[in-house]
PDB file of N, CA and C in Angstrom:
ATOM      1  N   GLU A 225       0.851  -1.290  -0.144  1.00 73.00           N
ATOM      2  CA  GLU A 225       0.281  -0.390  -0.073  1.00 73.00           C
ATOM      3  C   GLU A 225       1.087   1.284   0.073  1.00 73.00           C
ATOM      4  N   LEU A 226       1.857   1.234   1.013  1.00 75.00           N
ATOM      5  CA  LEU A 226       2.483   2.258   0.648  1.00 75.00           C
ATOM      6  C   LEU A 226       3.307   2.627  -0.275  1.00 75.00           C
ATOM      7  N   GLU A 227       4.146   1.186  -1.032  1.00 78.00           N
ATOM      8  CA  GLU A 227       4.820   1.562  -2.092  1.00 78.00           C
ATOM      9  C   GLU A 227       3.799   2.017  -3.157  1.00 78.00           C
ATOM     10  N   ASN A 228       2.560   1.582  -2.958  1.00 81.00           N
ATOM     11  CA  ASN A 228       1.646   2.488  -4.425  1.00 81.00           C
ATOM     12  C   ASN A 228       1.694   3.713  -4.175  1.00 81.00           C
ATOM     13  N   GLN A 229       1.247   4.027  -2.541  1.00 81.00           N
ATOM     14  CA  GLN A 229       1.427   5.725  -2.632  1.00 81.00           C
ATOM     15  C   GLN A 229       2.564   6.221  -3.238  1.00 81.00           C
ATOM     16  N   LEU A 230       3.614   6.010  -2.749  1.00 82.00           N
ATOM     17  CA  LEU A 230       4.985   6.265  -3.091  1.00 82.00           C
ATOM     18  C   LEU A 230       5.027   6.285  -4.827  1.00 82.00           C
ATOM     19  N   THR A 231       4.649   5.581  -5.279  1.00 83.00           N
ATOM     20  CA  THR A 231       4.700   5.289  -6.601  1.00 83.00           C
ATOM     21  C   THR A 231       3.924   6.586  -7.786  1.00 83.00           C
ATOM     22  N   THR A 232       2.731   6.697  -6.834  1.00 85.00           N
ATOM     23  CA  THR A 232       1.856   7.683  -7.232  1.00 85.00           C
ATOM     24  C   THR A 232       2.240   9.046  -6.994  1.00 85.00           C
ATOM     25  N   LYS A 233       3.013   9.185  -6.319  1.00 83.00           N
ATOM     26  CA  LYS A 233       3.416  10.492  -5.574  1.00 83.00           C
ATOM     27  C   LYS A 233       4.763  11.136  -6.775  1.00 83.00           C
ATOM     28  N   SER A 234       5.549   9.432  -7.149  1.00 82.00           N
ATOM     29  CA  SER A 234       6.551   9.895  -7.847  1.00 82.00           C
ATOM     30  C   SER A 234       5.832  10.119  -9.529  1.00 82.00           C
ATOM     31  N   LYS A 235       4.854   9.326  -9.763  1.00 86.00           N
ATOM     32  CA  LYS A 235       4.640   9.613 -11.223  1.00 86.00           C
ATOM     33  C   LYS A 235       3.885  11.081 -11.006  1.00 86.00           C
ATOM     34  N   THR A 236       3.250  11.753 -10.105  1.00 84.00           N
ATOM     35  CA  THR A 236       2.509  12.938 -10.281  1.00 84.00           C
ATOM     36  C   THR A 236       3.844  13.817 -10.160  1.00 84.00           C
ATOM     37  N   LEU A 237       4.643  13.656  -9.387  1.00 82.00           N
ATOM     38  CA  LEU A 237       6.004  14.822  -9.696  1.00 82.00           C
ATOM     39  C   LEU A 237       6.547  14.888 -10.874  1.00 82.00           C
ATOM     40  N   ASP A 238       6.323  13.494 -11.779  1.00 81.00           N
ATOM     41  CA  ASP A 238       7.302  13.640 -13.006  1.00 81.00           C
ATOM     42  C   ASP A 238       6.213  14.316 -14.041  1.00 81.00           C
ATOM     43  N   GLU A 239       5.141  14.162 -13.899  1.00 82.00           N
ATOM     44  CA  GLU A 239       3.808  14.863 -14.514  1.00 82.00           C
ATOM     45  C   GLU A 239       4.098  16.159 -14.509  1.00 82.00           C
ATOM     46  N   LEU A 240       4.777  16.755 -13.322  1.00 79.00           N
ATOM     47  CA  LEU A 240       4.334  18.301 -12.874  1.00 79.00           C
ATOM     48  C   LEU A 240       6.057  18.721 -13.859  1.00 79.00           C
ATOM     49  N   LYS A 241       6.810  18.071 -13.562  1.00 77.00           N
ATOM     50  CA  LYS A 241       8.176  18.552 -14.714  1.00 77.00           C
ATOM     51  C   LYS A 241       8.131  18.099 -16.162  1.00 77.00           C
ATOM     52  N   GLN A 242       6.802  17.542 -16.380  1.00 77.00           N
ATOM     53  CA  GLN A 242       7.052  17.183 -17.928  1.00 77.00           C
ATOM     54  C   GLN A 242       6.052  18.729 -18.025  1.00 77.00           C
ATOM     55  N   SER A 243       4.903  18.758 -17.346  1.00 75.00           N
ATOM     56  CA  SER A 243       4.415  19.833 -17.610  1.00 75.00           C
ATOM     57  C   SER A 243       5.068  21.331 -17.464  1.00 75.00           C
ATOM     58  N   LEU A 244       5.755  21.207 -16.301  1.00 71.00           N
ATOM     59  CA  LEU A 244       6.566  22.613 -16.550  1.00 71.00           C
ATOM     60  C   LEU A 244       7.497  22.562 -17.636  1.00 71.00           C
ATOM     61  N   ALA A 245       8.296  21.556 -18.364  1.00 68.00           N
ATOM     62  CA  ALA A 245       8.998  21.919 -19.595  1.00 68.00           C
ATOM     63  C   ALA A 245       8.255  22.182 -20.694  1.00 68.00           C
ATOM     64  N   LEU A 246       7.123  21.723 -20.711  1.00 64.00           N
ATOM     65  CA  LEU A 246       6.296  21.877 -21.806  1.00 64.00           C
ATOM     66  C   LEU A 246       5.591  23.248 -21.634  1.00 64.00           C
ATOM     67  N   ASN A 247       5.248  23.597 -21.048  1.00 61.00           N
ATOM     68  CA  ASN A 247       4.951  25.007 -20.286  1.00 61.00           C
ATOM     69  C   ASN A 247       5.837  26.495 -20.766  1.00 61.00           C
ATOM     70  N   SER A 248       7.008  25.864 -20.396  1.00 61.00           N
ATOM     71  CA  SER A 248       8.016  26.989 -20.532  1.00 61.00           C
ATOM     72  C   SER A 248       8.425  27.089 -21.950  1.00 61.00           C
ATOM     73  N   SER A 249       8.262  26.051 -22.442  1.00 55.00           N
ATOM     74  CA  SER A 249       8.879  26.016 -24.294  1.00 55.00           C
ATOM     75  C   SER A 249       8.056  26.653 -25.001  1.00 55.00           C
ATOM     76  N   ALA A 250       6.501  26.894 -24.543  1.00 56.00           N
ATOM     77  CA  ALA A 250       5.269  27.103 -25.655  1.00 56.00           C
ATOM     78  C   ALA A 250       4.964  28.733 -24.600  1.00 56.00           C
ATOM     79  N   GLU A 251       5.058  29.923 -25.135  1.00 58.00           N
ATOM     80  CA  GLU A 251       4.604  30.907 -25.018  1.00 58.00           C
ATOM     81  C   GLU A 251       3.255  30.568 -24.561  1.00 58.00           C
ATOM     82  N   GLN A 252       2.419  31.568 -23.131  1.00 63.00           N
ATOM     83  CA  GLN A 252       1.249  31.578 -23.103  1.00 63.00           C
ATOM     84  C   GLN A 252       0.649  32.756 -22.629  1.00 63.00           C
ATOM     85  N   THR A 253      -0.768  33.146 -22.679  1.00 72.00           N
ATOM     86  CA  THR A 253      -0.898  34.400 -22.064  1.00 72.00           C
ATOM     87  C   THR A 253      -0.986  34.300 -20.293  1.00 72.00           C
ATOM     88  N   PRO A 254      -1.234  35.684 -20.073  1.00 77.00           N
ATOM     89  CA  PRO A 254      -0.667  35.578 -18.576  1.00 77.00           C
ATOM     90  C   PRO A 254      -1.912  35.089 -17.956  1.00 77.00           C
ATOM     91  N   GLU A 255      -3.259  34.935 -18.771  1.00 78.00           N
ATOM     92  CA  GLU A 255      -4.489  34.384 -17.957  1.00 78.00           C
ATOM     93  C   GLU A 255      -4.504  32.789 -17.803  1.00 78.00           C
ATOM     94  N   ALA A 256      -3.845  31.921 -19.109  1.00 75.00           N
ATOM     95  CA  ALA A 256      -3.471  30.544 -19.311  1.00 75.00           C
ATOM     96  C   ALA A 256      -2.490  30.654 -18.099  1.00 75.00           C
ATOM     97  N   LEU A 257      -1.081  31.144 -17.972  1.00 75.00           N
ATOM     98  CA  LEU A 257      -0.444  31.337 -17.053  1.00 75.00           C
ATOM     99  C   LEU A 257      -1.146  31.345 -15.317  1.00 75.00           C
ATOM    100  N   SER A 258      -1.889  31.745 -15.340  1.00 83.00           N
ATOM    101  CA  SER A 258      -2.440  32.400 -14.079  1.00 83.00           C
ATOM    102  C   SER A 258      -3.281  30.603 -13.598  1.00 83.00           C
ATOM    103  N   LEU A 259      -4.026  30.507 -14.679  1.00 83.00           N
ATOM    104  CA  LEU A 259      -4.653  29.026 -14.469  1.00 83.00           C
ATOM    105  C   LEU A 259      -3.952  28.097 -14.180  1.00 83.00           C
ATOM    106  N   ARG A 260      -2.704  27.978 -14.631  1.00 80.00           N
ATOM    107  CA  ARG A 260      -1.887  26.801 -14.857  1.00 80.00           C
ATOM    108  C   ARG A 260      -1.057  26.895 -13.565  1.00 80.00           C
ATOM    109  N   ILE A 261      -0.550  28.315 -12.918  1.00 85.00           N
ATOM    110  CA  ILE A 261      -0.259  28.343 -11.354  1.00 85.00           C
ATOM    111  C   ILE A 261      -1.136  28.206 -10.357  1.00 85.00           C
ATOM    112  N   ALA A 262      -2.310  28.203 -10.859  1.00 89.00           N
ATOM    113  CA  ALA A 262      -3.273  27.727  -9.970  1.00 89.00           C
ATOM    114  C   ALA A 262      -3.854  26.215  -9.715  1.00 89.00           C
ATOM    115  N   GLU A 263      -3.446  25.023 -10.836  1.00 87.00           N
ATOM    116  CA  GLU A 263      -3.525  24.084 -11.420  1.00 87.00           C
ATOM    117  C   GLU A 263      -2.304  23.765 -10.109  1.00 87.00           C
ATOM    118  N   LEU A 264      -1.303  24.061 -10.400  1.00 87.00           N
ATOM    119  CA  LEU A 264       0.096  23.472  -9.799  1.00 87.00           C
ATOM    120  C   LEU A 264       0.111  23.540  -8.278  1.00 87.00           C
ATOM    121  N   CYS A 265      -0.470  24.728  -8.109  1.00 91.00           N
ATOM    122  CA  CYS A 265      -0.604  24.909  -6.674  1.00 91.00           C
ATOM    123  C   CYS A 265      -1.510  23.978  -5.642  1.00 91.00           C
ATOM    124  N   GLU A 266      -2.727  23.624  -6.947  1.00 91.00           N
ATOM    125  CA  GLU A 266      -3.531  22.446  -6.117  1.00 91.00           C
ATOM    126  C   GLU A 266      -2.976  21.295  -5.966  1.00 91.00           C
ATOM    127  N   MET A 267      -2.307  21.050  -7.001  1.00 89.00           N
ATOM    128  CA  MET A 267      -1.611  19.582  -7.216  1.00 89.00           C
ATOM    129  C   MET A 267      -0.376  19.458  -6.104  1.00 89.00           C
ATOM    130  N   VAL A 268       0.217  20.737  -5.621  1.00 90.00           N
ATOM    131  CA  VAL A 268       1.194  20.643  -4.506  1.00 90.00           C
ATOM    132  C   VAL A 268       0.619  20.602  -3.123  1.00 90.00           C
ATOM    133  N   ASP A 269      -0.605  20.949  -2.817  1.00 91.00           N
ATOM    134  CA  ASP A 269      -1.230  21.273  -1.796  1.00 91.00           C
ATOM    135  C   ASP A 269      -1.905  19.599  -1.509  1.00 91.00           C
ATOM    136  N   SER A 270      -2.142  18.564  -2.865  1.00 90.00           N
ATOM    137  CA  SER A 270      -2.654  17.389  -2.944  1.00 90.00           C
ATOM    138  C   SER A 270      -1.818  16.586  -2.124  1.00 90.00           C
ATOM    139  N   ILE A 271      -0.399  16.881  -2.954  1.00 90.00           N
ATOM    140  CA  ILE A 271       0.969  15.895  -2.406  1.00 90.00           C
ATOM    141  C   ILE A 271       1.224  16.137  -1.100  1.00 90.00           C
ATOM    142  N   VAL A 272       1.326  17.562  -0.684  1.00 91.00           N
ATOM    143  CA  VAL A 272       1.478  18.029   0.679  1.00 91.00           C
ATOM    144  C   VAL A 272       0.418  17.235   1.844  1.00 91.00           C
ATOM    145  N   SER A 273      -0.478  17.086   1.501  1.00 91.00           N
ATOM    146  CA  SER A 273      -1.558  16.373   2.328  1.00 91.00           C
ATOM    147  C   SER A 273      -1.504  14.681   2.538  1.00 91.00           C
ATOM    148  N   GLN A 274      -1.010  14.382   1.098  1.00 90.00           N
ATOM    149  CA  GLN A 274      -0.966  13.227   0.933  1.00 90.00           C
ATOM    150  C   GLN A 274       0.463  12.525   1.657  1.00 90.00           C
ATOM    151  N   VAL A 275       1.306  13.365   1.880  1.00 91.00           N
ATOM    152  CA  VAL A 275       2.828  13.125   2.444  1.00 91.00           C
ATOM    153  C   VAL A 275       2.395  13.448   3.893  1.00 91.00           C
ATOM    154  N   ALA A 276       1.701  13.919   4.244  1.00 90.00           N
ATOM    155  CA  ALA A 276       1.326  14.171   5.750  1.00 90.00           C
ATOM    156  C   ALA A 276       0.408  12.745   5.890  1.00 90.00           C
ATOM    157  N   GLU A 277      -0.398  12.352   5.366  1.00 91.00           N
ATOM    158  CA  GLU A 277      -0.708  11.082   6.012  1.00 91.00           C
ATOM    159  C   GLU A 277      -0.352   9.815   5.578  1.00 91.00           C
ATOM    160  N   LEU A 278       0.861   9.850   4.933  1.00 91.00           N
ATOM    161  CA  LEU A 278       2.017   9.004   4.960  1.00 91.00           C
ATOM    162  C   LEU A 278       2.667   9.027   6.058  1.00 91.00           C
ATOM    163  N   LYS A 279       3.007  10.148   6.666  1.00 92.00           N
ATOM    164  CA  LYS A 279       3.871  10.346   7.692  1.00 92.00           C
ATOM    165  C   LYS A 279       3.007   9.547   8.954  1.00 92.00           C
ATOM    166  N   THR A 280       1.561  10.014   8.885  1.00 91.00           N
ATOM    167  CA  THR A 280       1.097   9.434   9.891  1.00 91.00           C
ATOM    168  C   THR A 280       0.944   7.907   9.941  1.00 91.00           C
ATOM    169  N   SER A 281       0.748   7.238   8.851  1.00 90.00           N
ATOM    170  CA  SER A 281       0.596   6.007   8.607  1.00 90.00           C
ATOM    171  C   SER A 281       1.756   5.711   9.342  1.00 90.00           C
ATOM    172  N   MET A 282       2.915   5.708   8.742  1.00 93.00           N
ATOM    173  CA  MET A 282       4.066   5.353   8.819  1.00 93.00           C
ATOM    174  C   MET A 282       4.677   5.370  10.680  1.00 93.00           C
ATOM    175  N   GLN A 283       4.286   6.308  11.079  1.00 93.00           N
ATOM    176  CA  GLN A 283       4.489   6.443  12.163  1.00 93.00           C
ATOM    177  C   GLN A 283       3.683   5.476  13.424  1.00 93.00           C
ATOM    178  N   SER A 284       2.213   4.948  13.052  1.00 90.00           N
ATOM    179  CA  SER A 284       1.674   4.304  13.555  1.00 90.00           C
ATOM    180  C   SER A 284       2.624   2.739  13.066  1.00 90.00           C
ATOM    181  N   ILE A 285       2.846   2.627  12.335  1.00 93.00           N
ATOM    182  CA  ILE A 285       3.647   1.327  11.615  1.00 93.00           C
ATOM    183  C   ILE A 285       4.678   1.191  12.294  1.00 93.00           C
ATOM    184  N   LEU A 286       5.430   2.281  12.680  1.00 94.00           N
ATOM    185  CA  LEU A 286       6.844   2.548  13.928  1.00 94.00           C
ATOM    186  C   LEU A 286       6.467   2.187  15.155  1.00 94.00           C
ATOM    187  N   GLU A 287       5.471   2.484  15.446  1.00 95.00           N
ATOM    188  CA  GLU A 287       4.659   2.230  16.959  1.00 95.00           C
ATOM    189  C   GLU A 287       4.728   0.837  16.933  1.00 95.00           C
ATOM    190  N   GLN A 288       3.760   0.521  16.099  1.00 95.00           N
ATOM    191  CA  GLN A 288       3.567  -1.067  16.342  1.00 95.00           C
ATOM    192  C   GLN A 288       4.717  -2.025  16.238  1.00 95.00           C
ATOM    193  N   TRP A 289       5.762  -1.779  15.533  1.00 96.00           N
ATOM    194  CA  TRP A 289       6.793  -2.425  15.480  1.00 96.00           C
ATOM    195  C   TRP A 289       7.646  -2.361  16.406  1.00 96.00           C
ATOM    196  N   ARG A 290       7.420  -1.299  17.455  1.00 97.00           N
ATOM    197  CA  ARG A 290       8.323  -1.024  18.564  1.00 97.00           C
ATOM    198  C   ARG A 290       7.433  -1.754  19.724  1.00 97.00           C
ATOM    199  N   VAL A 291       6.494  -1.760  19.705  1.00 97.00           N
ATOM    200  CA  VAL A 291       5.512  -2.601  20.671  1.00 97.00           C
ATOM    201  C   VAL A 291       5.925  -4.136  20.478  1.00 97.00           C
ATOM    202  N   TYR A 292       5.963  -4.624  19.098  1.00 97.00           N
ATOM    203  CA  TYR A 292       6.353  -5.684  18.600  1.00 97.00           C
ATOM    204  C   TYR A 292       7.710  -6.256  19.499  1.00 97.00           C
ATOM    205  N   ASP A 293       8.714  -5.165  19.281  1.00 97.00           N
ATOM    206  CA  ASP A 293       9.812  -5.631  19.965  1.00 97.00           C
ATOM    207  C   ASP A 293      10.147  -5.761  20.526  1.00 97.00           C
ATOM    208  N   GLU A 294       9.422  -4.624  21.781  1.00 97.00           N
ATOM    209  CA  GLU A 294       9.533  -5.369  23.485  1.00 97.00           C
ATOM    210  C   GLU A 294       8.663  -6.251  23.727  1.00 97.00           C
ATOM    211  N   VAL A 295       7.313  -6.791  23.271  1.00 97.00           N
ATOM    212  CA  VAL A 295       7.059  -8.069  23.654  1.00 97.00           C
ATOM    213  C   VAL A 295       7.648  -9.457  23.131  1.00 97.00           C
ATOM    214  N   TYR A 296       8.291  -9.361  21.887  1.00 97.00           N
ATOM    215  CA  TYR A 296       9.447 -10.041  21.628  1.00 97.00           C
ATOM    216  C   TYR A 296      10.400 -10.438  22.415  1.00 97.00           C
ATOM    217  N   ALA A 297      11.049  -9.137  22.934  1.00 97.00           N
ATOM    218  CA  ALA A 297      12.031  -9.218  24.050  1.00 97.00           C
ATOM    219  C   ALA A 297      11.681  -9.895  25.182  1.00 97.00           C
ATOM    220  N   GLU A 298      10.552  -9.392  25.663  1.00 97.00           N
ATOM    221  CA  GLU A 298      10.065 -10.142  26.802  1.00 97.00           C
ATOM    222  C   GLU A 298       9.636 -12.034  26.818  1.00 97.00           C
ATOM    223  N   VAL A 299       9.188 -11.860  25.538  1.00 97.00           N
ATOM    224  CA  VAL A 299       8.973 -13.719  25.453  1.00 97.00           C
ATOM    225  C   VAL A 299      10.011 -14.341  25.412  1.00 97.00           C
ATOM    226  N   SER A 300      11.111 -13.447  24.778  1.00 96.00           N
ATOM    227  CA  SER A 300      12.353 -14.400  24.765  1.00 96.00           C
ATOM    228  C   SER A 300      12.915 -14.406  25.889  1.00 96.00           C
ATOM    229  N   LEU A 301      12.756 -13.612  26.842  1.00 97.00           N
ATOM    230  CA  LEU A 301      13.512 -13.475  28.281  1.00 97.00           C
ATOM    231  C   LEU A 301      12.757 -15.024  28.901  1.00 97.00           C
ATOM    232  N   MET A 302      11.235 -14.647  28.659  1.00 96.00           N
ATOM    233  CA  MET A 302      10.557 -15.805  29.763  1.00 96.00           C
ATOM    234  C   MET A 302      10.960 -17.254  29.175  1.00 96.00           C
ATOM    235  N   THR A 303      11.423 -17.444  27.637  1.00 96.00           N
ATOM    236  CA  THR A 303      11.656 -18.583  27.253  1.00 96.00           C
ATOM    237  C   THR A 303      12.820 -18.913  27.517  1.00 96.00           C
ATOM    238  N   ILE A 304      13.925 -18.036  27.648  1.00 95.00           N
ATOM    239  CA  ILE A 304      15.425 -18.731  28.451  1.00 95.00           C
ATOM    240  C   ILE A 304      15.539 -18.915  29.703  1.00 95.00           C
ATOM    241  N   ARG A 305      14.491 -18.303  30.482  1.00 94.00           N
ATOM    242  CA  ARG A 305      14.293 -18.574  32.075  1.00 94.00           C
ATOM    243  C   ARG A 305      13.617 -19.827  31.891  1.00 94.00           C
ATOM    244  N   TYR A 306      12.613 -20.115  31.580  1.00 93.00           N
ATOM    245  CA  TYR A 306      11.764 -21.381  31.200  1.00 93.00           C
ATOM    246  C   TYR A 306      12.727 -22.813  31.180  1.00 93.00           C
ATOM    247  N   LEU A 307      13.336 -22.428  30.049  1.00 91.00           N
ATOM    248  CA  LEU A 307      14.483 -23.565  29.781  1.00 91.00           C
ATOM    249  C   LEU A 307      15.324 -23.892  30.389  1.00 91.00           C
ATOM    250  N   TYR A 308      15.945 -22.678  31.278  1.00 90.00           N
ATOM    251  CA  TYR A 308      16.881 -22.695  32.337  1.00 90.00           C
ATOM    252  C   TYR A 308      15.952 -23.707  33.550  1.00 90.00           C
ATOM    253  N   CYS A 309      14.875 -23.299  34.077  1.00 87.00           N
ATOM    254  CA  CYS A 309      14.637 -23.963  35.409  1.00 87.00           C
ATOM    255  C   CYS A 309      14.048 -25.424  34.772  1.00 87.00           C
ATOM    256  N   ILE A 310      13.643 -25.658  33.168  1.00 85.00           N
ATOM    257  CA  ILE A 310      13.224 -26.850  33.164  1.00 85.00           C
ATOM    258  C   ILE A 310      14.754 -27.811  33.362  1.00 85.00           C
ATOM    259  N   ASP A 311      15.901 -27.023  32.563  1.00 80.00           N
ATOM    260  CA  ASP A 311      16.973 -27.987  33.036  1.00 80.00           C
ATOM    261  C   ASP A 311      17.364 -28.002  34.516  1.00 80.00           C
ATOM    262  N   GLN A 312      17.189 -27.144  35.527  1.00 80.00           N
ATOM    263  CA  GLN A 312      17.780 -27.216  36.935  1.00 80.00           C
ATOM    264  C   GLN A 312      16.915 -28.118  37.487  1.00 80.00           C
ATOM    265  N   CYS A 313      15.679 -28.358  37.201  1.00 79.00           N
ATOM    266  CA  CYS A 313      14.828 -29.147  37.804  1.00 79.00           C
ATOM    267  C   CYS A 313      14.383 -30.488  37.257  1.00 79.00           C
ATOM    268  N   LYS A 314      15.430 -31.337  36.454  1.00 70.00           N
ATOM    269  CA  LYS A 314      15.116 -32.270  36.169  1.00 70.00           C
ATOM    270  C   LYS A 314      15.639 -33.479  37.206  1.00 70.00           C
ATOM    271  N   PRO A 315      14.604 -34.037  37.334  1.00 67.00           N
ATOM    272  CA  PRO A 315      15.345 -35.408  38.516  1.00 67.00           C
ATOM    273  C   PRO A 315      16.228 -36.173  38.118  1.00 67.00           C
ATOM    274  N   SER A 316      17.700 -36.455  38.484  1.00 68.00           N
ATOM    275  CA  SER A 316      18.402 -36.924  37.868  1.00 68.00           C
ATOM    276  C   SER A 316      18.328 -38.446  37.512  1.00 68.00           C
ATOM    277  N   VAL A 317      18.028 -38.551  36.662  1.00 67.00           N
ATOM    278  CA  VAL A 317      17.451 -40.018  36.060  1.00 67.00           C
ATOM    279  C   VAL A 317      18.990 -41.431  36.577  1.00 67.00           C
ATOM    280  N   VAL A 318      18.238 -42.131  37.215  1.00 72.00           N
ATOM    281  CA  VAL A 318      19.040 -43.019  37.583  1.00 72.00           C
ATOM    282  C   VAL A 318      18.946 -44.153  37.272  1.00 72.00           C
ATOM    283  N   SER A 319      19.795 -45.087  36.813  1.00 79.00           N
ATOM    284  CA  SER A 319      19.318 -46.792  36.240  1.00 79.00           C
ATOM    285  C   SER A 319      18.830 -47.781  37.390  1.00 79.00           C
ATOM    286  N   LEU A 320      17.863 -48.579  37.299  1.00 82.00           N
ATOM    287  CA  LEU A 320      17.312 -49.417  38.077  1.00 82.00           C
ATOM    288  C   LEU A 320      18.468 -50.220  38.580  1.00 82.00           C
ATOM    289  N   GLU A 321      19.824 -50.407  38.441  1.00 85.00           N
ATOM    290  CA  GLU A 321      21.013 -50.895  39.026  1.00 85.00           C
ATOM    291  C   GLU A 321      21.434 -50.268  40.211  1.00 85.00           C
ATOM    292  N   ALA A 322      21.941 -48.724  40.027  1.00 82.00           N
ATOM    293  CA  ALA A 322      21.801 -47.645  40.821  1.00 82.00           C
ATOM    294  C   ALA A 322      20.939 -47.802  41.736  1.00 82.00           C
ATOM    295  N   LEU A 323      19.725 -47.751  41.784  1.00 82.00           N
ATOM    296  CA  LEU A 323      18.461 -47.591  42.857  1.00 82.00           C
ATOM    297  C   LEU A 323      18.675 -49.040  43.559  1.00 82.00           C
ATOM    298  N   LYS A 324      18.938 -49.823  43.311  1.00 88.00           N
ATOM    299  CA  LYS A 324      18.864 -51.277  44.366  1.00 88.00           C
ATOM    300  C   LYS A 324      20.172 -51.284  44.865  1.00 88.00           C
ATOM    301  N   ASN A 325      21.409 -50.710  44.487  1.00 87.00           N
ATOM    302  CA  ASN A 325      22.602 -50.469  45.122  1.00 87.00           C
ATOM    303  C   ASN A 325      22.230 -49.617  46.006  1.00 87.00           C
ATOM    304  N   GLN A 326      21.342 -48.581  46.058  1.00 85.00           N
ATOM    305  CA  GLN A 326      21.050 -47.807  46.885  1.00 85.00           C
ATOM    306  C   GLN A 326      20.224 -48.127  48.239  1.00 85.00           C
ATOM    307  N   VAL A 327      19.116 -49.101  47.850  1.00 88.00           N
ATOM    308  CA  VAL A 327      18.480 -49.682  48.477  1.00 88.00           C
ATOM    309  C   VAL A 327      18.708 -50.341  49.603  1.00 88.00           C
ATOM    310  N   LYS A 328      19.942 -51.202  49.262  1.00 90.00           N
ATOM    311  CA  LYS A 328      20.878 -52.133  49.696  1.00 90.00           C
ATOM    312  C   LYS A 328      21.831 -51.592  50.837  1.00 90.00           C
ATOM    313  N   THR A 329      22.210 -50.551  50.579  1.00 89.00           N
ATOM    314  CA  THR A 329      23.355 -49.651  51.124  1.00 89.00           C
ATOM    315  C   THR A 329      22.304 -49.191  52.262  1.00 89.00           C
ATOM    316  N   LEU A 330      21.218 -48.590  51.876  1.00 87.00           N
ATOM    317  CA  LEU A 330      20.235 -48.513  53.384  1.00 87.00           C
ATOM    318  C   LEU A 330      19.773 -49.397  54.185  1.00 87.00           C
ATOM    319  N   GLN A 331      19.531 -50.256  53.522  1.00 82.00           N
ATOM    320  CA  GLN A 331      19.113 -51.749  54.505  1.00 82.00           C
ATOM    321  C   GLN A 331      20.353 -51.597  55.458  1.00 82.00           C
TER     322      GLN A 331
END
């Protein structure tokens, strides 16, 4: 979506550049120039508002990634703690023969 918006903005800027090049080469009346200037101002205003929307959208996305990073770090830490506890809390596995010898020793 963002790429599409950026592509649209780029195309609009290219159109403005082409239009300016065409208008610079042709002789125009002051009235036609005045109308063209007003049209260009509207285009610039539109681009400015679209860029502002894009900035807002990007800020929202960056905030969501920040939250994701924080939660991911917390989950990673909890996972490491869990694995450590499992490793430390394992009962020692003793063979049947070793248990028989311990019973005999205790008797």
